[in-house]
PDB file of C-alpha atoms in Angstrom:
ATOM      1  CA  UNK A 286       0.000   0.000   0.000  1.00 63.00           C
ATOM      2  CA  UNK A 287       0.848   4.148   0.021  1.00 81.00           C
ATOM      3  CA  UNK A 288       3.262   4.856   2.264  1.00 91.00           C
ATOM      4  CA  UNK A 289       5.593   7.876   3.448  1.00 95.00           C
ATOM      5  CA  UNK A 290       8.120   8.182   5.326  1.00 97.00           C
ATOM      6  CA  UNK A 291       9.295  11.287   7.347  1.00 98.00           C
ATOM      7  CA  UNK A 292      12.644  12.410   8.647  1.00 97.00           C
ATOM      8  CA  UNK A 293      13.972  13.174  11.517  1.00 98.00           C
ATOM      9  CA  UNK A 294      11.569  12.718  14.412  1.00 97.00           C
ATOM     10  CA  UNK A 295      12.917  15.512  16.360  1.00 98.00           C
ATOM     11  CA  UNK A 296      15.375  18.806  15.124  1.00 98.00           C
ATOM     12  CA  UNK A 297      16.700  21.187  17.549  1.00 98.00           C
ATOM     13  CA  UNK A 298      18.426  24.043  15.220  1.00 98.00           C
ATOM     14  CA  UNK A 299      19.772  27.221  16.461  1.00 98.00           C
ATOM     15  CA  UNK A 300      17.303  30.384  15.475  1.00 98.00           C
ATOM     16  CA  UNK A 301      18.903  31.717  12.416  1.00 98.00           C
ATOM     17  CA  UNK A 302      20.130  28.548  11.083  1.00 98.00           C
ATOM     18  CA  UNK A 303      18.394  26.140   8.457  1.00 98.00           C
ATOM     19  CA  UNK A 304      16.272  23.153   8.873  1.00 98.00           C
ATOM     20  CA  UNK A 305      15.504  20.432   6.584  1.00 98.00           C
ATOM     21  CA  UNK A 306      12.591  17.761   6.690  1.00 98.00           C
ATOM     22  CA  UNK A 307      13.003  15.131   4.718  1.00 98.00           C
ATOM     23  CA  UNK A 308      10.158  12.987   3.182  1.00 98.00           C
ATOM     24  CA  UNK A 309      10.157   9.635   0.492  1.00 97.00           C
ATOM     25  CA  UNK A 310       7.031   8.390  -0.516  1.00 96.00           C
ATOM     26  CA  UNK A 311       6.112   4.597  -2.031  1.00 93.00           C
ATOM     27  CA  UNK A 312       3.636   5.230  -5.236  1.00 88.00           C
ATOM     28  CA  UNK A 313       5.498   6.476  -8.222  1.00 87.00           C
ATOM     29  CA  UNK A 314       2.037   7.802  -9.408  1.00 87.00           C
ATOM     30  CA  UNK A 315       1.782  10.369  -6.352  1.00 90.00           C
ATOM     31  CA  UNK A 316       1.341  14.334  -7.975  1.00 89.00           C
ATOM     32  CA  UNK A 317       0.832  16.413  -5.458  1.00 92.00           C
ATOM     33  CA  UNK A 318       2.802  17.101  -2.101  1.00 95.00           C
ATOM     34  CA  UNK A 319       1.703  19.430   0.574  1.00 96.00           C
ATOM     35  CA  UNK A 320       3.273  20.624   3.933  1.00 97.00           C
ATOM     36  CA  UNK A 321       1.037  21.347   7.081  1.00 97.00           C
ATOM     37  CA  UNK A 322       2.307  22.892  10.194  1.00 98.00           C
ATOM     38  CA  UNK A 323       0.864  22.055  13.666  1.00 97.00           C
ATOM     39  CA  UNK A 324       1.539  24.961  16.162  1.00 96.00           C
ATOM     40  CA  UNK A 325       1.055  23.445  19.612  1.00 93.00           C
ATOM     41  CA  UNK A 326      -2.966  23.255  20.555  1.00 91.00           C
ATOM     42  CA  UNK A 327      -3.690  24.375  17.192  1.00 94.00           C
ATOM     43  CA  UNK A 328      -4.958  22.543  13.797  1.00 96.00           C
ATOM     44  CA  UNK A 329      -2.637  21.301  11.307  1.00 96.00           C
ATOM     45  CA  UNK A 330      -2.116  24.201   8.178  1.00 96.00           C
ATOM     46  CA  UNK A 331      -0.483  24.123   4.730  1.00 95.00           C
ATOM     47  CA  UNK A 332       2.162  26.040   4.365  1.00 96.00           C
ATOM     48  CA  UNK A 333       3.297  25.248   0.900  1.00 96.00           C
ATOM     49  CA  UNK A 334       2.826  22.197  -1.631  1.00 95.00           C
ATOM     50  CA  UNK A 335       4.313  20.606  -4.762  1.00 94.00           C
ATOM     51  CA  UNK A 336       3.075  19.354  -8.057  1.00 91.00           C
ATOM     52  CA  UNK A 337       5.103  16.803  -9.903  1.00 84.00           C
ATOM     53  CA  UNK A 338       5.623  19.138 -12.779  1.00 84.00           C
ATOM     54  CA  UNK A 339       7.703  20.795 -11.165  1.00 85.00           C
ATOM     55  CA  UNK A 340      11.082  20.390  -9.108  1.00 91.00           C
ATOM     56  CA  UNK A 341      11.262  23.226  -6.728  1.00 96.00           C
ATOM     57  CA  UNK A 342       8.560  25.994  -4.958  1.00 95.00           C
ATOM     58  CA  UNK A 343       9.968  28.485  -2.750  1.00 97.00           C
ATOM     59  CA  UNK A 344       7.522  30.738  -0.344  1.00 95.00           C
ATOM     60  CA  UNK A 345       9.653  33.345   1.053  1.00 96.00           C
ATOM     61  CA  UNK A 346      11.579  31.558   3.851  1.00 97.00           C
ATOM     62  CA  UNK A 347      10.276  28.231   2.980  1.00 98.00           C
ATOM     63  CA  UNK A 348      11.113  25.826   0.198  1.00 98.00           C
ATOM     64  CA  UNK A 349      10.366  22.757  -1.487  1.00 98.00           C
ATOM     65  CA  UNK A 350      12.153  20.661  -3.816  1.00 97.00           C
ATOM     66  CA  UNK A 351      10.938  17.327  -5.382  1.00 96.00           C
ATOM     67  CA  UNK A 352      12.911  14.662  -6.577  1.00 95.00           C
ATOM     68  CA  UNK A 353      10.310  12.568  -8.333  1.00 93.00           C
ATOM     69  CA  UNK A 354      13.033   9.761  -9.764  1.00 93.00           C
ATOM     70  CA  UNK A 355      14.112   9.046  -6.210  1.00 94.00           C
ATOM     71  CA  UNK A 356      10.630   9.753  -4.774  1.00 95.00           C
ATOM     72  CA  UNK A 357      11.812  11.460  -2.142  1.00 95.00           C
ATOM     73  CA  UNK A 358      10.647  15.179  -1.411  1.00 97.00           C
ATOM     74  CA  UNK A 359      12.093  18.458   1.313  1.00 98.00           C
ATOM     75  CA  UNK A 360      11.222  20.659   3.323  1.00 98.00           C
ATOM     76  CA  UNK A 361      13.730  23.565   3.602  1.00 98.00           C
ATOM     77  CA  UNK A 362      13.229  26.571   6.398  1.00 98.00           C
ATOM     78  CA  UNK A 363      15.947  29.368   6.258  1.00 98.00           C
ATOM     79  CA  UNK A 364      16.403  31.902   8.775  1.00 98.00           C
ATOM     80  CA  UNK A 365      14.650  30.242  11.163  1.00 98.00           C
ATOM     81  CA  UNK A 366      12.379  31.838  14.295  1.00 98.00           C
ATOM     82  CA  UNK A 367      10.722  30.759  17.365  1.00 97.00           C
ATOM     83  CA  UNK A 368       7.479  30.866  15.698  1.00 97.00           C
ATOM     84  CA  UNK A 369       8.409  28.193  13.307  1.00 98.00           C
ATOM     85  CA  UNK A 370       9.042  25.817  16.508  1.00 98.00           C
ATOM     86  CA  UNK A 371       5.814  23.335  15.511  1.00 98.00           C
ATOM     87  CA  UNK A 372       5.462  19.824  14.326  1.00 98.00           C
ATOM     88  CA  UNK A 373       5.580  19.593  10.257  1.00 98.00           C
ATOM     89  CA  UNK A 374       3.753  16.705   8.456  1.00 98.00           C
ATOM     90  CA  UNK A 375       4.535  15.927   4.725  1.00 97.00           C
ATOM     91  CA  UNK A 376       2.140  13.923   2.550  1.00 95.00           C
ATOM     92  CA  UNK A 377       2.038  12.621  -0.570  1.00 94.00           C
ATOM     93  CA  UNK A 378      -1.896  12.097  -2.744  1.00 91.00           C
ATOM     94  CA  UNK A 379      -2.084   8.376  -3.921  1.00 84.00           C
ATOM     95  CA  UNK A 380      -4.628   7.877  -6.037  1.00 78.00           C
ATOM     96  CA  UNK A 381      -6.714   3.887  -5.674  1.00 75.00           C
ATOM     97  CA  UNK A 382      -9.146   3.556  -8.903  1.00 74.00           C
ATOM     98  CA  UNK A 383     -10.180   6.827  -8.939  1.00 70.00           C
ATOM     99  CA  UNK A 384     -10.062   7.427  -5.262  1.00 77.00           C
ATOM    100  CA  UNK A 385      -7.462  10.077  -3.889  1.00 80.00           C
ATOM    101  CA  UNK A 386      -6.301  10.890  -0.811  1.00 83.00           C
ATOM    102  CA  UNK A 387      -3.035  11.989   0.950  1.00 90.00           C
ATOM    103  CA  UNK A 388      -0.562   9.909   3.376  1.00 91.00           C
ATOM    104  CA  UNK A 389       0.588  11.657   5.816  1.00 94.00           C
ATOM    105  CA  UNK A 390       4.402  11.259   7.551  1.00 96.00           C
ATOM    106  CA  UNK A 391       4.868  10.519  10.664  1.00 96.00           C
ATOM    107  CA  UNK A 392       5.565  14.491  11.512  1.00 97.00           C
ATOM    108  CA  UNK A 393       9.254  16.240  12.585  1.00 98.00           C
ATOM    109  CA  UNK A 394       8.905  18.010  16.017  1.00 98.00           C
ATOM    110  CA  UNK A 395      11.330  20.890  14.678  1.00 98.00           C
ATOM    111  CA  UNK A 396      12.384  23.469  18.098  1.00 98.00           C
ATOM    112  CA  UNK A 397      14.138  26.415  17.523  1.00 98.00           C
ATOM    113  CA  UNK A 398      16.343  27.016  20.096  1.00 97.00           C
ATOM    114  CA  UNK A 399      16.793  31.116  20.700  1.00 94.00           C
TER     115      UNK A 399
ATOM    116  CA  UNK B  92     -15.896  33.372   6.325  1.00 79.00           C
ATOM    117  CA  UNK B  93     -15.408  29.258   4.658  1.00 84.00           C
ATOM    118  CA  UNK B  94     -14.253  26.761   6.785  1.00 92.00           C
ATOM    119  CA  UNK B  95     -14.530  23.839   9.220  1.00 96.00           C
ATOM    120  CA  UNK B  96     -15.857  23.799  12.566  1.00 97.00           C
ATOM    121  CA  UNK B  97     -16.228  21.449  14.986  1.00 98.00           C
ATOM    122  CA  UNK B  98     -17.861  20.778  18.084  1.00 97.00           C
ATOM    123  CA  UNK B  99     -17.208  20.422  20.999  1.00 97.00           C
ATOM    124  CA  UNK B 100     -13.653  21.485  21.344  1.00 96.00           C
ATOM    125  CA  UNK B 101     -13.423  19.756  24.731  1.00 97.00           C
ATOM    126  CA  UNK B 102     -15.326  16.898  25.966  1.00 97.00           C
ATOM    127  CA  UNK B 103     -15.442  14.651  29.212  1.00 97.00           C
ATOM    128  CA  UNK B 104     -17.594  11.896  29.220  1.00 97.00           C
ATOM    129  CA  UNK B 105     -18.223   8.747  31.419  1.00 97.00           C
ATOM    130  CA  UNK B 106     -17.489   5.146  29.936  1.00 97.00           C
ATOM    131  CA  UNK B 107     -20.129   3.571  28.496  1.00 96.00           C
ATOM    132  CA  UNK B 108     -21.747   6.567  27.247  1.00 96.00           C
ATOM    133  CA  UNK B 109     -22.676   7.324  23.575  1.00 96.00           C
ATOM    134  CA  UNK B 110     -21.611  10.918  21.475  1.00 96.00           C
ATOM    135  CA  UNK B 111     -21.224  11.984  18.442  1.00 97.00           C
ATOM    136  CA  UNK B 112     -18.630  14.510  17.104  1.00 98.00           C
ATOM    137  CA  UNK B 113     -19.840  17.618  15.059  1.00 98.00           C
ATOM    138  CA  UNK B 114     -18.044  18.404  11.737  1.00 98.00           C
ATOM    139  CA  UNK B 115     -19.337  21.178   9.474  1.00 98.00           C
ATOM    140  CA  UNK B 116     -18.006  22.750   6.673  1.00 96.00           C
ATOM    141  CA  UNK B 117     -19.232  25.843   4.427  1.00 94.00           C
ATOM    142  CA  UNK B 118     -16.315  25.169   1.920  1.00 91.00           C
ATOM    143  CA  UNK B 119     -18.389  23.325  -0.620  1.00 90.00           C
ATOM    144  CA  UNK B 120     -15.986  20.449  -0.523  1.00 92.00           C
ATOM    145  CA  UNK B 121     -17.019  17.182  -1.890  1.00 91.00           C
ATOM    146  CA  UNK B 122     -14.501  15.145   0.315  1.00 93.00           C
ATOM    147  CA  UNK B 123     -14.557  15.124   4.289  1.00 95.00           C
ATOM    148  CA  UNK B 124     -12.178  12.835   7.134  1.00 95.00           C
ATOM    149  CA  UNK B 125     -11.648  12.517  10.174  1.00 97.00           C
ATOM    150  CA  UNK B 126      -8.614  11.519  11.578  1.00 96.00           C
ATOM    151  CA  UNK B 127      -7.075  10.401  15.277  1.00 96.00           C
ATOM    152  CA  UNK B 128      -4.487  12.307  16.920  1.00 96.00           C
ATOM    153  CA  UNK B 129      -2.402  12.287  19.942  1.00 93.00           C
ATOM    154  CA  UNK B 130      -1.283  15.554  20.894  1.00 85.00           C
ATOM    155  CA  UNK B 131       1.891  16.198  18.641  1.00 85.00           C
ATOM    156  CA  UNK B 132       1.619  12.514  17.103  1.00 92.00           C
ATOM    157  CA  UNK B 133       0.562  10.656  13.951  1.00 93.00           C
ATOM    158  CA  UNK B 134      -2.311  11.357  12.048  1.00 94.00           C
ATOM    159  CA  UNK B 135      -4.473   8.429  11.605  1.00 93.00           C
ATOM    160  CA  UNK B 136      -7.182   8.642   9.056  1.00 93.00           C
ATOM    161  CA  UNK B 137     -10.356   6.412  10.545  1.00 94.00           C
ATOM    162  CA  UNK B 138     -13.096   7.453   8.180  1.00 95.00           C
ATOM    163  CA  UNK B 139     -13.644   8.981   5.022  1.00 94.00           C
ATOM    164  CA  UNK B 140     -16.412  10.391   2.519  1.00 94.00           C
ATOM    165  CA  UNK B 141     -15.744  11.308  -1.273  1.00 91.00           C
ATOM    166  CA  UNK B 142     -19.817  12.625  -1.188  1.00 92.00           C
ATOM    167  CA  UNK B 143     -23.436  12.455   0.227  1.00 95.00           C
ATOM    168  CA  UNK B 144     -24.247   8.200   0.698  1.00 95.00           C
ATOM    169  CA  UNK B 145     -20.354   7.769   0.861  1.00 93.00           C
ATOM    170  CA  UNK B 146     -18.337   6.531   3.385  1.00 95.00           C
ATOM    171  CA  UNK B 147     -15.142   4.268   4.157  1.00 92.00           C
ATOM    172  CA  UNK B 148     -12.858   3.246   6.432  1.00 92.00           C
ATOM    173  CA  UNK B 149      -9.604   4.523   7.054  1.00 89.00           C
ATOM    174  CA  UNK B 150      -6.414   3.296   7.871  1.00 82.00           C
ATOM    175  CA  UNK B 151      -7.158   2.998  11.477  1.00 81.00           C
ATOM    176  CA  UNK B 152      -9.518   0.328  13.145  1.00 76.00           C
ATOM    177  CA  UNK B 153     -11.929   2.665  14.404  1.00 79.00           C
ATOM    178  CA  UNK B 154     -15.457   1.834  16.409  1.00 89.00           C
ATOM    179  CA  UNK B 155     -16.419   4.790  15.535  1.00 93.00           C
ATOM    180  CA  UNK B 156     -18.918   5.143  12.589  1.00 95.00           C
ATOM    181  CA  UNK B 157     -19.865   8.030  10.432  1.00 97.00           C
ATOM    182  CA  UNK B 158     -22.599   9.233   8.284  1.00 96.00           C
ATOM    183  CA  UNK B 159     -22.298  11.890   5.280  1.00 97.00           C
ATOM    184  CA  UNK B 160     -26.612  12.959   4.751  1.00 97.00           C
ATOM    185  CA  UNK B 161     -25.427  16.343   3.602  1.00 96.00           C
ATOM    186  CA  UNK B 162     -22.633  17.047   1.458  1.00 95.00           C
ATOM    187  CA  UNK B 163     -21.711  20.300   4.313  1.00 96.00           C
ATOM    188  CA  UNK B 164     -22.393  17.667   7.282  1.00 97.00           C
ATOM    189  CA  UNK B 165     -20.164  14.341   8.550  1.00 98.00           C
ATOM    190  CA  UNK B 166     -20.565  13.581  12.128  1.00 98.00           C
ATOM    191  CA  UNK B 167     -18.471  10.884  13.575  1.00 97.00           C
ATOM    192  CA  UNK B 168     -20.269   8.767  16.338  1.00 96.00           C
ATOM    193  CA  UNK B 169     -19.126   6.824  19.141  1.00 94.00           C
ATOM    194  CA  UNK B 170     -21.835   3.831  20.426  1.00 93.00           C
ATOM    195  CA  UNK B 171     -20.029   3.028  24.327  1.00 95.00           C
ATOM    196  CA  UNK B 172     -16.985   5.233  24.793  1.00 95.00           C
ATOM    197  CA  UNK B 173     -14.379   4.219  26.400  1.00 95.00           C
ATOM    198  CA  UNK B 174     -10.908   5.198  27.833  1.00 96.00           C
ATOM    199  CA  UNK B 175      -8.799   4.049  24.916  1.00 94.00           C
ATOM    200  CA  UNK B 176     -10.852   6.682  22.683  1.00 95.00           C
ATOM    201  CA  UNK B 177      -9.314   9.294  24.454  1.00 96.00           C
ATOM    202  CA  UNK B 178      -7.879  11.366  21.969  1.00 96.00           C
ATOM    203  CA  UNK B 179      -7.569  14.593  19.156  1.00 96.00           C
ATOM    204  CA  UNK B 180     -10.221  14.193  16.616  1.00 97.00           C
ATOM    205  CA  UNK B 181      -9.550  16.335  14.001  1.00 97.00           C
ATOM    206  CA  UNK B 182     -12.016  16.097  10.690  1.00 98.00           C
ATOM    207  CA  UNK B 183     -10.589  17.720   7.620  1.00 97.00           C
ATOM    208  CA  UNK B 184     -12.011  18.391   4.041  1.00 96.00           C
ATOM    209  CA  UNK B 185     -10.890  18.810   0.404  1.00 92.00           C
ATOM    210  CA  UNK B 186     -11.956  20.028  -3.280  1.00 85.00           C
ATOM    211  CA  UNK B 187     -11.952  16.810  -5.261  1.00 72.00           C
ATOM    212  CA  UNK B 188      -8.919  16.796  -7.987  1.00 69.00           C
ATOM    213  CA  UNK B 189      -7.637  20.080  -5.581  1.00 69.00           C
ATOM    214  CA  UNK B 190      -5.083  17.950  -2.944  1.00 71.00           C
ATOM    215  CA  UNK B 191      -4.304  20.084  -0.378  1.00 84.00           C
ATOM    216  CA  UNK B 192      -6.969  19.545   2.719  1.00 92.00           C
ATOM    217  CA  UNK B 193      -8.171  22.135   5.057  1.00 94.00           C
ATOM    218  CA  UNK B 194      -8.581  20.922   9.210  1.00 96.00           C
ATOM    219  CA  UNK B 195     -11.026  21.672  11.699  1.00 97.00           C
ATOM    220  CA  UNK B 196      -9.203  22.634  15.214  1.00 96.00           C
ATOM    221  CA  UNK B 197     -10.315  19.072  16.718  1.00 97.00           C
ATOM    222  CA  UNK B 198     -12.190  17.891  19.523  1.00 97.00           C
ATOM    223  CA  UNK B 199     -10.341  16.590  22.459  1.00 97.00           C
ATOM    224  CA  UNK B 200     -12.484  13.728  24.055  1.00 97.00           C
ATOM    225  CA  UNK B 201     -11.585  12.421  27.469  1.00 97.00           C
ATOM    226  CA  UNK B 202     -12.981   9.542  28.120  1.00 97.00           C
ATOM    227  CA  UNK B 203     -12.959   8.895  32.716  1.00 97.00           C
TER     228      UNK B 203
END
């Protein structure tokens, strides 16, 4: 079946460094690839996403690049603040005879440490 | 203003007891989840609907059931709670063909 896979667990980085997430994904037929953000007590929000057609999506401090012949995908936060300290899920959309819907990873507890 | 809500945002009940979950959304999606959560964890999917009359299981054993009447409406139900349902629900809804889903802020259900 679909499946992602999501590292590391946990990243400690220093505020003003960079931290990557780094995601690989099972079904070579996945498209789409969205980032959510879960602030502590809060619901999970997208951030920024990927299509397949393309290789790299940058947002300001935030990036995303796609490497769809090694099916792996990354998350990429520059200049890092205390307010990105959250948990970050990747996810990939498998689509099952017609039927889509995204995998999540397991999620990166990223702290920033001030 | 579109979105999801959900209600309650907090709930304590006594084992044994039966509640359902509110989910609403005024996004016009076709496709609505719900999904398990421990604070900070995994998301584990448990039910889902692709329209009104539709609905499937998730991932996620669940004894939970759900019901999708109106395409706006999907309330998840619990028949006997109990202690190991003690949880984040969080239900979540997308554009069909779109991807990228949109969360409710969860209901946290204690279950004494």
């Amino acid at each position: 079946g679909e499946n992602v896979e999501q590292h590391p667990s946990t990243l400690s980085v220093q505020e003003g460094d960079s931290a990557v997430i780094k995601c690989t994904y099972s079904d070579s037929a996945s498209n789409y690839f969205p980032w959510y953000k879960q602030e502590l007590g809060k619901r999970p929000q997208l951030i920024i996403d990927i299509r397949s057609n393309v290789g790299e999506k940058k947002d300001q401090r935030i990036a995303v690049t796609l490497n769809k012949t090694a099916k792996h995908f990354s998350l990429h936060i520059t200049e890092t603040q205390p307010e990105d300290s959250a948990v970050y899920f990747c996810a990939a959309l498998f689509t099952n005879f017609g039927n889509e819907k995204l995998t999540f990873g397991t999620g990166t507890r990223l702290t920033i440490i001030p | 203003e579109a979105d999801i809500y959900q209600t309650p945002r907090y709930l304590v009940i006594g084992t044994g007891k039966k509640i359902t979950l509110e989910c609403s959304q005024t996004m016009g999606h076709d496709k609505m989840y719900w999904y398990q959560q421990d604070p900070g964890m995994e998301l584990h999917l448990i039910h889902y609907s692709y329209g009104v009359n539709s609905t499937e299981k998730g991932d996620l054993s669940s004894e939970s059931t759900v019901s999708r009447i109106r395409t706006e409406h999907f309330p998840l139900t619990l028949e006997s709670a109990r202690p190991s349902h003690t949880s984040q629900y969080l239900c979540a809804s997308s554009e069909l063909g779109a991807g990228g889903y949109t969360f409710g802020s969860g209901t946290r259900l204690t279950v004494v």
